[in-house]
PDB file of C-alpha atoms in Angstrom:
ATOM      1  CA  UNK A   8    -145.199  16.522  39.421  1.00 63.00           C
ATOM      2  CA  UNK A   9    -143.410  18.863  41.546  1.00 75.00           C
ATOM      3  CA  UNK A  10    -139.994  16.736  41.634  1.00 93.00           C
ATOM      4  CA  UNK A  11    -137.517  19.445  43.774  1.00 96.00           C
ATOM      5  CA  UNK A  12    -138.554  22.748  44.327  1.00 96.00           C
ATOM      6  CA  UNK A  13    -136.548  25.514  45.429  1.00 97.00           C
ATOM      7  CA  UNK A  14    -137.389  29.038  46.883  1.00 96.00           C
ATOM      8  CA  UNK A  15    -136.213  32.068  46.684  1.00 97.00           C
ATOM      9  CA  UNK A  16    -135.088  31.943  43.115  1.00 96.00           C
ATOM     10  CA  UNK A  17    -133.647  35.030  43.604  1.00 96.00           C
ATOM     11  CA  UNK A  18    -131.907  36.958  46.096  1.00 96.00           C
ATOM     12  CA  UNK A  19    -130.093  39.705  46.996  1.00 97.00           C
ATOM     13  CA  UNK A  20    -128.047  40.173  50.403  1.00 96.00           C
ATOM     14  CA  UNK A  21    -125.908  42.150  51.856  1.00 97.00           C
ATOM     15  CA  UNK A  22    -122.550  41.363  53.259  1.00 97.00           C
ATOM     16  CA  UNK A  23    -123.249  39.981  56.885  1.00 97.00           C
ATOM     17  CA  UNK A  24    -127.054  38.754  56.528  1.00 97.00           C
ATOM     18  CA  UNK A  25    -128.111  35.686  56.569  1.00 95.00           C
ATOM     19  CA  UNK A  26    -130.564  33.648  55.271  1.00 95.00           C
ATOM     20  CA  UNK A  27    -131.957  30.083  54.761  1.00 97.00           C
ATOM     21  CA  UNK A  28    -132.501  28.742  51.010  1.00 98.00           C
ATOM     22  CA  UNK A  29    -135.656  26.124  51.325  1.00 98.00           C
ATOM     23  CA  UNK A  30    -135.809  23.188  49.227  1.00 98.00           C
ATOM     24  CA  UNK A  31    -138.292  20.481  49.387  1.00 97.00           C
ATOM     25  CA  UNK A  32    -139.128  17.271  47.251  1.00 96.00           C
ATOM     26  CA  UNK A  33    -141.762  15.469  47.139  1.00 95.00           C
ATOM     27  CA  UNK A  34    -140.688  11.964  45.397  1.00 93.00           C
ATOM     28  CA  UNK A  35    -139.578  10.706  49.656  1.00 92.00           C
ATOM     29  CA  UNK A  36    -136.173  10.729  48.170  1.00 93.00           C
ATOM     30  CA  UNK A  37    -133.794   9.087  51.116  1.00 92.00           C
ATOM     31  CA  UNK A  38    -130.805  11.352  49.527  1.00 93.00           C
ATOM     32  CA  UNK A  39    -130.599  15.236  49.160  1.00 94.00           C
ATOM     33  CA  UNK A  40    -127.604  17.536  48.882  1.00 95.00           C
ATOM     34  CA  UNK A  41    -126.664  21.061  48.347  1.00 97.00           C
ATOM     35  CA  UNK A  42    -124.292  22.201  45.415  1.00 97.00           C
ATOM     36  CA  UNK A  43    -123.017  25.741  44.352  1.00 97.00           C
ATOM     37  CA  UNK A  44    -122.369  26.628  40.394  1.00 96.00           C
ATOM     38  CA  UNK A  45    -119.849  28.987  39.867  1.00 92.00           C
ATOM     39  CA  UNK A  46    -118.199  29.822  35.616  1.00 82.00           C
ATOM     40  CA  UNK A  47    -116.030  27.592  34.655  1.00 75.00           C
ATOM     41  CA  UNK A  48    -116.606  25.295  37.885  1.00 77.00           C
ATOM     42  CA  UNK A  49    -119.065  22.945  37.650  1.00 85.00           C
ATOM     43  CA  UNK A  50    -121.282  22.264  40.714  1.00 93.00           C
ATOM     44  CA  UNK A  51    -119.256  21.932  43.747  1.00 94.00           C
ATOM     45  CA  UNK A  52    -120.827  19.916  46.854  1.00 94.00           C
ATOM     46  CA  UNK A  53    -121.199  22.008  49.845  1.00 96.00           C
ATOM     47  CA  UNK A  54    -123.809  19.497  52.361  1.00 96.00           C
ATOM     48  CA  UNK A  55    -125.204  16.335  51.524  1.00 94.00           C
ATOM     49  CA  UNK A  56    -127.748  13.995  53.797  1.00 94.00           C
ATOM     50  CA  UNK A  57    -128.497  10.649  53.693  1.00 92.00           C
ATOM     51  CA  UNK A  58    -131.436  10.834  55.791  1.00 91.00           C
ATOM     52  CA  UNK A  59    -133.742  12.591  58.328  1.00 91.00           C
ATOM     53  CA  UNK A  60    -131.396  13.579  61.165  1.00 93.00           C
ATOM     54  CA  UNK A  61    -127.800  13.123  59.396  1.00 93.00           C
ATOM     55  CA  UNK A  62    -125.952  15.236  57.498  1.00 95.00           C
ATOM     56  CA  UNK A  63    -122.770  15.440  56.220  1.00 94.00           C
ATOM     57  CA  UNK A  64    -119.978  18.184  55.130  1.00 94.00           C
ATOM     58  CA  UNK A  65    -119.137  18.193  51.457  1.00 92.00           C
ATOM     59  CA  UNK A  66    -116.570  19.972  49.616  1.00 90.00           C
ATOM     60  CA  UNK A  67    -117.029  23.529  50.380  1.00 94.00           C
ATOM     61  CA  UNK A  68    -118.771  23.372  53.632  1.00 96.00           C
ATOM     62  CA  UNK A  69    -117.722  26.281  55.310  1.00 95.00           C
ATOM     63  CA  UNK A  70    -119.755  29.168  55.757  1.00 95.00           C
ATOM     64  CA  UNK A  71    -122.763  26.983  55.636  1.00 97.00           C
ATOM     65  CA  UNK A  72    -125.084  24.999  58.284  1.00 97.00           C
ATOM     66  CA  UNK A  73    -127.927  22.353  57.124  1.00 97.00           C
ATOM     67  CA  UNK A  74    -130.445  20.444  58.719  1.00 95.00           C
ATOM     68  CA  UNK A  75    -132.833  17.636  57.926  1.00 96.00           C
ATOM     69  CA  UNK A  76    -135.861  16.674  60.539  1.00 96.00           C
ATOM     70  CA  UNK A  77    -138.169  15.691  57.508  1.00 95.00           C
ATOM     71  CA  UNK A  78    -137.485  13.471  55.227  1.00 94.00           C
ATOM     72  CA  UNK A  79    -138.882  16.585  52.845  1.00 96.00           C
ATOM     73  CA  UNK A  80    -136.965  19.280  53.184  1.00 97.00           C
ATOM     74  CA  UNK A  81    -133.239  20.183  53.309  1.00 98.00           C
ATOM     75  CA  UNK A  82    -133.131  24.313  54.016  1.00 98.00           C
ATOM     76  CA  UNK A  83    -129.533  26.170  53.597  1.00 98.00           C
ATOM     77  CA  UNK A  84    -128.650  28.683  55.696  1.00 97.00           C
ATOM     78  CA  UNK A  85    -125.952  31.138  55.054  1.00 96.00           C
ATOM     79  CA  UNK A  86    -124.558  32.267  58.587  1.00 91.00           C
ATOM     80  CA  UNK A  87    -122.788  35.463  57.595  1.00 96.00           C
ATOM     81  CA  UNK A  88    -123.208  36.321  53.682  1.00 96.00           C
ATOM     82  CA  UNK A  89    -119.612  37.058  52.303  1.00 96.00           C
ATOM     83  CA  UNK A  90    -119.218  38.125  48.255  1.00 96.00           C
ATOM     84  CA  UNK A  91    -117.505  34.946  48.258  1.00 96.00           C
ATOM     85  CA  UNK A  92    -120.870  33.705  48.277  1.00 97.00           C
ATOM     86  CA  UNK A  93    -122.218  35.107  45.274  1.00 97.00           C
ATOM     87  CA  UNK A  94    -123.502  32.244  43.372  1.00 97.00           C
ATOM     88  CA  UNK A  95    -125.921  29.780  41.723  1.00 97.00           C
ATOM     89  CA  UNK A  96    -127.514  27.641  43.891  1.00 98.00           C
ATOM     90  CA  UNK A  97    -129.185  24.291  43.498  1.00 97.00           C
ATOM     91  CA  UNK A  98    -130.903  21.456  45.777  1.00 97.00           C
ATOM     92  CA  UNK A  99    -130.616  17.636  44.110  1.00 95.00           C
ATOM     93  CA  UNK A 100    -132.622  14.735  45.558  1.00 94.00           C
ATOM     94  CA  UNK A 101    -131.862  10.872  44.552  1.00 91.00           C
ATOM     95  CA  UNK A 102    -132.740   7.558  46.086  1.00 88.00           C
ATOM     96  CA  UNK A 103    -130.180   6.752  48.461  1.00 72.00           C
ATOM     97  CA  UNK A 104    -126.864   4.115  48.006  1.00 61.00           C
ATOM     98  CA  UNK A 105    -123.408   4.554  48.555  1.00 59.00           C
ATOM     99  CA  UNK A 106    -121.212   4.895  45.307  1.00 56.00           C
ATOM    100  CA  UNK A 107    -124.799   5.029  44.171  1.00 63.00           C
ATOM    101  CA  UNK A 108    -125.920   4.950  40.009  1.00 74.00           C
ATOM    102  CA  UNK A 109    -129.280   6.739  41.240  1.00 81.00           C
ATOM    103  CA  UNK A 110    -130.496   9.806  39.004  1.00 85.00           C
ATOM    104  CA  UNK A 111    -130.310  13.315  40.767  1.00 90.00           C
ATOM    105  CA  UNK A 112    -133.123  15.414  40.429  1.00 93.00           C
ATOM    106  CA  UNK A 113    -132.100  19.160  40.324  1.00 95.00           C
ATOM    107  CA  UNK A 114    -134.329  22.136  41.565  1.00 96.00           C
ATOM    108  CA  UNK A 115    -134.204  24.897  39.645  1.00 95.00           C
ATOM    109  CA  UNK A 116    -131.577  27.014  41.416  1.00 96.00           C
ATOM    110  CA  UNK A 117    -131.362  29.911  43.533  1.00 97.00           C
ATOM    111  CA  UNK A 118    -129.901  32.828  42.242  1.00 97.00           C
ATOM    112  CA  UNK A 119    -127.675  34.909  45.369  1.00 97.00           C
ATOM    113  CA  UNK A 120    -125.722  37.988  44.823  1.00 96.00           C
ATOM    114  CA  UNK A 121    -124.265  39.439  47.778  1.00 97.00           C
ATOM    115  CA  UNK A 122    -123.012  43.007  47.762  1.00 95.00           C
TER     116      UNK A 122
ATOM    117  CA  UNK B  21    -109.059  16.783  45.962  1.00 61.00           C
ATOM    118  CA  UNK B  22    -110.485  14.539  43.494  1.00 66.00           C
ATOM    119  CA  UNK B  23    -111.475  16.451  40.303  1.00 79.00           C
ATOM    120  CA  UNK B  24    -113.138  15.584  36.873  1.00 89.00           C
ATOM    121  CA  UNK B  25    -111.735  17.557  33.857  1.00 91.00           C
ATOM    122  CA  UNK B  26    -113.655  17.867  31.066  1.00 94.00           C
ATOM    123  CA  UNK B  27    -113.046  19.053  27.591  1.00 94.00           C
ATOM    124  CA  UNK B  28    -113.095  21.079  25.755  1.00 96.00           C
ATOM    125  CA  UNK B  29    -114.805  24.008  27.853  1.00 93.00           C
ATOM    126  CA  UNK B  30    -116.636  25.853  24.648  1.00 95.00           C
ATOM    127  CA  UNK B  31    -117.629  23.812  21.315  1.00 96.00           C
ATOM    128  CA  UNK B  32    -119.459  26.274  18.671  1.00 97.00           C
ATOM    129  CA  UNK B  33    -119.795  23.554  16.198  1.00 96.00           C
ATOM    130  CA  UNK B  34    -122.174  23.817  12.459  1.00 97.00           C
ATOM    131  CA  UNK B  35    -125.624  21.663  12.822  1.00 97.00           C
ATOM    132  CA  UNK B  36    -124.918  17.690  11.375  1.00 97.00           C
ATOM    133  CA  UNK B  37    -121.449  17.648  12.602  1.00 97.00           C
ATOM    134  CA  UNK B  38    -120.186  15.427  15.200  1.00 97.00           C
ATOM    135  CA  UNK B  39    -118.571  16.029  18.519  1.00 97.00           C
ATOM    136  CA  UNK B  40    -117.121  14.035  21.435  1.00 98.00           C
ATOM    137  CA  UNK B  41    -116.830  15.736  25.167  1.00 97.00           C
ATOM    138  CA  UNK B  42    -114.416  14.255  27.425  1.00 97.00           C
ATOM    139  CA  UNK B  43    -114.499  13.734  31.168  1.00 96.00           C
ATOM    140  CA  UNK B  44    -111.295  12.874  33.002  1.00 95.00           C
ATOM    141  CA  UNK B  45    -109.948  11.737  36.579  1.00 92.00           C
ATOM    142  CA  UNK B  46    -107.512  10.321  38.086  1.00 89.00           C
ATOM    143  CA  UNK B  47    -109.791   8.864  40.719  1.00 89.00           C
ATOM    144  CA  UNK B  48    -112.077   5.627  40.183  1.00 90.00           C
ATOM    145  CA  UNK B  49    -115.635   6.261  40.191  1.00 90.00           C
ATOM    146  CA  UNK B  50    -118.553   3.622  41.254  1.00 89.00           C
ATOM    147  CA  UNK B  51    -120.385   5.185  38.523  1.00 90.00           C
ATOM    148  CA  UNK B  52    -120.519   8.265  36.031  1.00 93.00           C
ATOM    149  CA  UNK B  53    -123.759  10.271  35.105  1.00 94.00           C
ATOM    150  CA  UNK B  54    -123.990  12.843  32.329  1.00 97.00           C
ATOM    151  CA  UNK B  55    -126.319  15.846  32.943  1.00 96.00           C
ATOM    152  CA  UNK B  56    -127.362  18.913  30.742  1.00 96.00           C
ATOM    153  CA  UNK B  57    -128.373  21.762  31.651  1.00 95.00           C
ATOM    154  CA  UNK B  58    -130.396  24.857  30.110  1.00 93.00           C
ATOM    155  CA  UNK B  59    -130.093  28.170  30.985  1.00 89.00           C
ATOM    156  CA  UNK B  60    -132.015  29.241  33.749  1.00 89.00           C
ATOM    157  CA  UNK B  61    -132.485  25.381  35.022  1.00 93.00           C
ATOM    158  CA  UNK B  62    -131.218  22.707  36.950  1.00 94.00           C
ATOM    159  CA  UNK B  63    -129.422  19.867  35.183  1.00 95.00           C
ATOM    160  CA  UNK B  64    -131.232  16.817  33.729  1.00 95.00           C
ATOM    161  CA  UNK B  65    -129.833  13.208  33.858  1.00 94.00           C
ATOM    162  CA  UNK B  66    -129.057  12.094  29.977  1.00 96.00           C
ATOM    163  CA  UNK B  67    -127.333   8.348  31.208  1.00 95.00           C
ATOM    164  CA  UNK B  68    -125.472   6.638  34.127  1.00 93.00           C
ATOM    165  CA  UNK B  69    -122.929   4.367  33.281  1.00 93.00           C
ATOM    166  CA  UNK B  70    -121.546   1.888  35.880  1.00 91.00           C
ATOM    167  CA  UNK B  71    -119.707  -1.241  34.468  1.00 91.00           C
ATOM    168  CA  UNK B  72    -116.253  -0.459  33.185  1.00 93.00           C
ATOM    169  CA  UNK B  73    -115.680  -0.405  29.302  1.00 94.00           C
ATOM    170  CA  UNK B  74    -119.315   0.395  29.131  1.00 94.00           C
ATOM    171  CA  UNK B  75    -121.160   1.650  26.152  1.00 97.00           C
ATOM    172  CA  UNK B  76    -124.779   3.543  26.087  1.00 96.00           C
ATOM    173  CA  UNK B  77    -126.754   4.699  22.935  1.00 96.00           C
ATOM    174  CA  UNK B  78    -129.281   7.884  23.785  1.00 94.00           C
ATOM    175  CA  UNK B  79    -130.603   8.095  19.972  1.00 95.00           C
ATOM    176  CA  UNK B  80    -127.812  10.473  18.528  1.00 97.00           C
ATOM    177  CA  UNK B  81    -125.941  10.183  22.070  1.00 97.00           C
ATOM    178  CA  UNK B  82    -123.014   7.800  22.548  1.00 97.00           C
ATOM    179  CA  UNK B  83    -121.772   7.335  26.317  1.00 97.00           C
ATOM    180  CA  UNK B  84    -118.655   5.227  27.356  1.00 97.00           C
ATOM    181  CA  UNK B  85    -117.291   4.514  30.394  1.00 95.00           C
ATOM    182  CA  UNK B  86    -113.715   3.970  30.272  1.00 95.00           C
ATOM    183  CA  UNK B  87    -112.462   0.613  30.855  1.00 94.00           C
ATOM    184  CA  UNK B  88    -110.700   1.452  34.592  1.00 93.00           C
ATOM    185  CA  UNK B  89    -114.201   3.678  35.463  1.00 92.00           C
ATOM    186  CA  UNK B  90    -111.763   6.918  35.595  1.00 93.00           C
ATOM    187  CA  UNK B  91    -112.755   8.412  32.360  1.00 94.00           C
ATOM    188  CA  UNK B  92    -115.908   8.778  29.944  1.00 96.00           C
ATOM    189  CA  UNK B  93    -116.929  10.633  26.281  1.00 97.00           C
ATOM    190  CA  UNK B  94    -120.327  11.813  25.107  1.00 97.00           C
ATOM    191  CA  UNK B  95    -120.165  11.429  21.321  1.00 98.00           C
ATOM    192  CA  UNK B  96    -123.302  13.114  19.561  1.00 97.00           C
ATOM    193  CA  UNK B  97    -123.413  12.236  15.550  1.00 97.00           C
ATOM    194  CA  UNK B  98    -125.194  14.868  13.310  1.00 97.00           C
ATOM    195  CA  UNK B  99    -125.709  17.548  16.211  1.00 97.00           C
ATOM    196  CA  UNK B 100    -129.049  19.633  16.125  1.00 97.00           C
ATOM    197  CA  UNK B 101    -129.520  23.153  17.165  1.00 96.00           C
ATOM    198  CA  UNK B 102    -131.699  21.285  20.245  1.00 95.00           C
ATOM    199  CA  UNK B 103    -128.376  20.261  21.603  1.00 96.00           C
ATOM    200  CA  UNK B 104    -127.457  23.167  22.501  1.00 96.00           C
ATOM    201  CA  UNK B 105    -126.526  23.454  26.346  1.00 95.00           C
ATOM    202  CA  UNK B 106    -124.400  22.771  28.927  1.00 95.00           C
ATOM    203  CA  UNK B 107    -122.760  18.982  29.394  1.00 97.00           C
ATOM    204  CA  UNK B 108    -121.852  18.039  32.723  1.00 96.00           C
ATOM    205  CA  UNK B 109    -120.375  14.784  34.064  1.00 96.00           C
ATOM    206  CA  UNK B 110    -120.823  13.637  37.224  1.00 94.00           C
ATOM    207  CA  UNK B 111    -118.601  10.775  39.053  1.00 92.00           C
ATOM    208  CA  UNK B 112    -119.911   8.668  42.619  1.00 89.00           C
ATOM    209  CA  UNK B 113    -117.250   8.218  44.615  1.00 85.00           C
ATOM    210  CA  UNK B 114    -116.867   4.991  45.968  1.00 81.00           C
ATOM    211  CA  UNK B 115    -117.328   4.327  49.137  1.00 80.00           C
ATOM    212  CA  UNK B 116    -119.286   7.486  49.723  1.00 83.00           C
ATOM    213  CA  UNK B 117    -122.221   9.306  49.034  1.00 82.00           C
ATOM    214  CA  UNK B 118    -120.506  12.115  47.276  1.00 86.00           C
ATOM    215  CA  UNK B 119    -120.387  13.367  43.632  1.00 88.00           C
ATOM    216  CA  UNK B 120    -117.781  15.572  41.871  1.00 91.00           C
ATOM    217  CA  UNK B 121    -118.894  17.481  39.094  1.00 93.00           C
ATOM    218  CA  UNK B 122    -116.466  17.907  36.017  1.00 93.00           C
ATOM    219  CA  UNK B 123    -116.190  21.818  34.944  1.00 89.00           C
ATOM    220  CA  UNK B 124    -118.780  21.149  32.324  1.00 93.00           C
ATOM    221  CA  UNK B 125    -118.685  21.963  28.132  1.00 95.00           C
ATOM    222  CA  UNK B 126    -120.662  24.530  26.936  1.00 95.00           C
ATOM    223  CA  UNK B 127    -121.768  23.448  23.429  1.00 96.00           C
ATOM    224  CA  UNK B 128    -123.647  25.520  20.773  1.00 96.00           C
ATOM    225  CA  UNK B 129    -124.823  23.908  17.602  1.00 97.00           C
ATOM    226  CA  UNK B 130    -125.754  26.663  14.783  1.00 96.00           C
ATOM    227  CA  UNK B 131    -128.177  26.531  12.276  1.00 95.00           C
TER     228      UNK B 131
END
């Protein structure tokens, strides 16, 4: 079972480039968001969707665009790569509900350093 | 900004002793998961608790919901050096279809 899968798993950038982090999942998961791991932060929610065609900010949003025309895939791109943005990336996928007790399955991350 | 504290951050604990993580908030929460994580991976669901007051057994793994759904403990009895990694709790917020992540406990059980 593939379950959420996540590519690059690493990457390096430089300050100004951009790029899009893919993720996929292949369990037609309604729900899939976007979340950054930082030390001694937990994961931090940066775009979430409910759905093909809607999206939603999260709590660190800026700096960051998604989109979702498949139900599939949910790709991150990074406008304009700041240091800021140094960090541990992963994609989550759950069956959708509000307030909802529905597992998240994690990818295994993207590593991003940006010089 | 809503926010889920947990503690302690580190725990470097002997193997067969016990240990409780907390996870703390000020905010209600439809529901609380627990995750844990390995290096190098993403995090894995261990339990979601939804009813307040709530208790869940995982084998050696207690989980309880506090009784207002703003707080929760992971209490492992006789810890084993396959425990080792890092515990995260994770809170729905209701209403929404957001998380919040607590700043996780890094726990390390020694042989």
């Amino acid at each position: 079972n593939a379950g959420v899968t996540q590519t690059p798993k690493f990457q390096v950038l430089k300050t100004g480039q951009s790029m899009t982090l893919q993720c996929a999942q292949d369990m037609n998961h309604e729900y899939m968001s976007w979340y950054r791991q930082d030390p001694g932060m937990g994961l931090r929610l940066i775009h979430y969707s409910v759905g093909a065609g809607i999206t939603d900010q999260g709590e660190v949003p800026n700096g960051y665009n998604v989109s979702r025309s498949t139900t599939e895939d949910f790709p991150l791109r990074l406008l304009s790569a700041a240091p800021s943005q140094t960090s541990v990336y992963f994609c989550a996928s759950s069956r959708q509900g509000r307030g909802s007790n529905q597992p998240q399955h994690f990818g295994d991350g993207t590593r991003l350093s940006i010089l | 900004t809503q926010l889920l504290e947990q503690s302690p951050q580190f725990l470097s604990i002997q193997e067969g002793e016990n240990l409780t993580v907390y996870c703390n908030s000020s905010s209600v929460f439809s529901s609380l998961q627990w995750y844990r994580q390995e290096p190098g991976e993403g995090p894995v669901l261990l339990v979601t608790v939804v009813t307040g007051g709530e208790v869940k057994k995982l084998k050696r793994l207690t989980f309880q919901f506090g009784d207002a759904r703003k707080d929760s403990s992971l209490h492992i009895t006789a810890a084993q050096t396959g425990d080792t990694g890092l515990y995260l709790c994770a809170g729905a917020v209701s209403g929404t279809y957001k998380y919040i992540f607590g700043t996780g406990t890094r726990l390390k059980v020694l042989a």
